[in-house]
């Protein structure tokens, strides 16, 4: 039995973030981010130059996070099941 001091409490903001991340990850339909990007590339007139630049900046940020994500995946795969 856990003591009240052992209970982890998650804030509503953290919960919202987790839900938003899960929705993003689980999207495999035509409304996914990747599908939207492909459509925008096929019809490059959909976005203005500033929007393309902003999009590239966001992708660059994601690229910087990839090594950290890869490390998390590696460590979770190596961890024995609990």
PDB file of C-alpha atoms in Angstrom:
ATOM      1  CA  UNK A   1       0.000   0.000   0.000  1.00  0.00           C
ATOM      2  CA  UNK A   2       1.398   3.378  -0.963  1.00  0.00           C
ATOM      3  CA  UNK A   3       1.705   6.209   1.465  1.00  0.00           C
ATOM      4  CA  UNK A   4       0.263   9.504   0.311  1.00  0.00           C
ATOM      5  CA  UNK A   5       3.824  10.800  -0.053  1.00  0.00           C
ATOM      6  CA  UNK A   6       4.502   8.008  -2.602  1.00  0.00           C
ATOM      7  CA  UNK A   7       1.629   8.996  -4.880  1.00  0.00           C
ATOM      8  CA  UNK A   8       2.618  10.812  -8.060  1.00  0.00           C
ATOM      9  CA  UNK A   9       0.205  13.575  -8.975  1.00  0.00           C
ATOM     10  CA  UNK A  10      -0.040  14.767 -12.548  1.00  0.00           C
ATOM     11  CA  UNK A  11      -1.292  18.245 -13.317  1.00  0.00           C
ATOM     12  CA  UNK A  12      -4.062  18.927 -15.795  1.00  0.00           C
ATOM     13  CA  UNK A  13      -1.545  20.640 -18.091  1.00  0.00           C
ATOM     14  CA  UNK A  14       0.696  17.555 -18.032  1.00  0.00           C
ATOM     15  CA  UNK A  15      -2.290  15.318 -18.727  1.00  0.00           C
ATOM     16  CA  UNK A  16      -3.357  17.536 -21.633  1.00  0.00           C
ATOM     17  CA  UNK A  17       0.175  17.385 -23.048  1.00  0.00           C
ATOM     18  CA  UNK A  18       0.275  13.600 -22.795  1.00  0.00           C
ATOM     19  CA  UNK A  19      -3.081  13.274 -24.528  1.00  0.00           C
ATOM     20  CA  UNK A  20      -2.018  15.656 -27.283  1.00  0.00           C
ATOM     21  CA  UNK A  21       1.246  13.723 -27.785  1.00  0.00           C
ATOM     22  CA  UNK A  22      -0.619  10.403 -27.905  1.00  0.00           C
ATOM     23  CA  UNK A  23      -3.084  11.751 -30.452  1.00  0.00           C
ATOM     24  CA  UNK A  24      -0.177  12.965 -32.581  1.00  0.00           C
ATOM     25  CA  UNK A  25       1.672   9.645 -32.354  1.00  0.00           C
ATOM     26  CA  UNK A  26      -1.365   7.469 -33.031  1.00  0.00           C
ATOM     27  CA  UNK A  27      -2.583   9.371 -36.080  1.00  0.00           C
ATOM     28  CA  UNK A  28      -2.236   7.179 -39.140  1.00  0.00           C
ATOM     29  CA  UNK A  29      -5.084   8.500 -41.234  1.00  0.00           C
ATOM     30  CA  UNK A  30      -5.224  11.197 -43.890  1.00  0.00           C
ATOM     31  CA  UNK A  31      -5.303  13.886 -41.169  1.00  0.00           C
ATOM     32  CA  UNK A  32      -1.895  13.009 -39.732  1.00  0.00           C
ATOM     33  CA  UNK A  33       0.875  15.571 -39.656  1.00  0.00           C
ATOM     34  CA  UNK A  34       2.874  13.652 -42.257  1.00  0.00           C
ATOM     35  CA  UNK A  35      -0.111  13.432 -44.594  1.00  0.00           C
ATOM     36  CA  UNK A  36      -0.773  17.137 -44.210  1.00  0.00           C
ATOM     37  CA  UNK A  37       2.881  17.901 -44.995  1.00  0.00           C
ATOM     38  CA  UNK A  38       2.790  15.708 -48.095  1.00  0.00           C
ATOM     39  CA  UNK A  39      -0.331  17.477 -49.326  1.00  0.00           C
ATOM     40  CA  UNK A  40       1.209  20.878 -48.660  1.00  0.00           C
ATOM     41  CA  UNK A  41       4.333  19.886 -50.602  1.00  0.00           C
ATOM     42  CA  UNK A  42       2.270  18.625 -53.521  1.00  0.00           C
ATOM     43  CA  UNK A  43       0.391  21.926 -53.513  1.00  0.00           C
ATOM     44  CA  UNK A  44       3.196  24.204 -52.361  1.00  0.00           C
ATOM     45  CA  UNK A  45       0.984  27.233 -52.947  1.00  0.00           C
ATOM     46  CA  UNK A  46      -0.999  26.318 -49.813  1.00  0.00           C
ATOM     47  CA  UNK A  47       1.653  27.918 -47.608  1.00  0.00           C
ATOM     48  CA  UNK A  48       3.341  31.288 -47.817  1.00  0.00           C
ATOM     49  CA  UNK A  49       7.134  31.554 -47.638  1.00  0.00           C
ATOM     50  CA  UNK A  50       7.006  32.655 -43.991  1.00  0.00           C
ATOM     51  CA  UNK A  51       4.850  29.641 -43.159  1.00  0.00           C
ATOM     52  CA  UNK A  52       7.325  27.296 -44.890  1.00  0.00           C
ATOM     53  CA  UNK A  53      10.152  28.912 -42.930  1.00  0.00           C
ATOM     54  CA  UNK A  54       8.259  28.547 -39.670  1.00  0.00           C
ATOM     55  CA  UNK A  55       7.480  24.916 -40.475  1.00  0.00           C
ATOM     56  CA  UNK A  56      11.152  24.260 -41.174  1.00  0.00           C
ATOM     57  CA  UNK A  57      12.117  25.856 -37.860  1.00  0.00           C
ATOM     58  CA  UNK A  58       9.714  23.537 -36.032  1.00  0.00           C
ATOM     59  CA  UNK A  59      11.051  20.506 -37.886  1.00  0.00           C
ATOM     60  CA  UNK A  60      14.601  21.558 -36.977  1.00  0.00           C
ATOM     61  CA  UNK A  61      13.562  21.563 -33.303  1.00  0.00           C
ATOM     62  CA  UNK A  62      12.170  18.044 -33.708  1.00  0.00           C
ATOM     63  CA  UNK A  63      15.395  16.939 -35.386  1.00  0.00           C
ATOM     64  CA  UNK A  64      17.330  18.140 -32.347  1.00  0.00           C
ATOM     65  CA  UNK A  65      15.129  15.983 -30.107  1.00  0.00           C
ATOM     66  CA  UNK A  66      15.527  12.795 -32.157  1.00  0.00           C
ATOM     67  CA  UNK A  67      18.775  11.649 -30.475  1.00  0.00           C
ATOM     68  CA  UNK A  68      17.091  11.988 -27.076  1.00  0.00           C
ATOM     69  CA  UNK A  69      14.051  10.049 -28.269  1.00  0.00           C
ATOM     70  CA  UNK A  70      16.334   7.349 -29.697  1.00  0.00           C
ATOM     71  CA  UNK A  71      18.128   7.095 -26.350  1.00  0.00           C
ATOM     72  CA  UNK A  72      14.837   6.722 -24.469  1.00  0.00           C
ATOM     73  CA  UNK A  73      13.734   3.976 -26.870  1.00  0.00           C
ATOM     74  CA  UNK A  74      17.063   2.164 -26.489  1.00  0.00           C
ATOM     75  CA  UNK A  75      16.976   2.356 -22.694  1.00  0.00           C
ATOM     76  CA  UNK A  76      13.353   1.223 -22.479  1.00  0.00           C
ATOM     77  CA  UNK A  77      14.098  -1.754 -24.746  1.00  0.00           C
ATOM     78  CA  UNK A  78      17.054  -2.752 -22.579  1.00  0.00           C
ATOM     79  CA  UNK A  79      15.170  -2.404 -19.290  1.00  0.00           C
ATOM     80  CA  UNK A  80      13.855  -5.694 -17.933  1.00  0.00           C
ATOM     81  CA  UNK A  81      10.033  -5.828 -17.648  1.00  0.00           C
ATOM     82  CA  UNK A  82       8.730  -4.892 -14.236  1.00  0.00           C
TER      83      UNK A  82
END
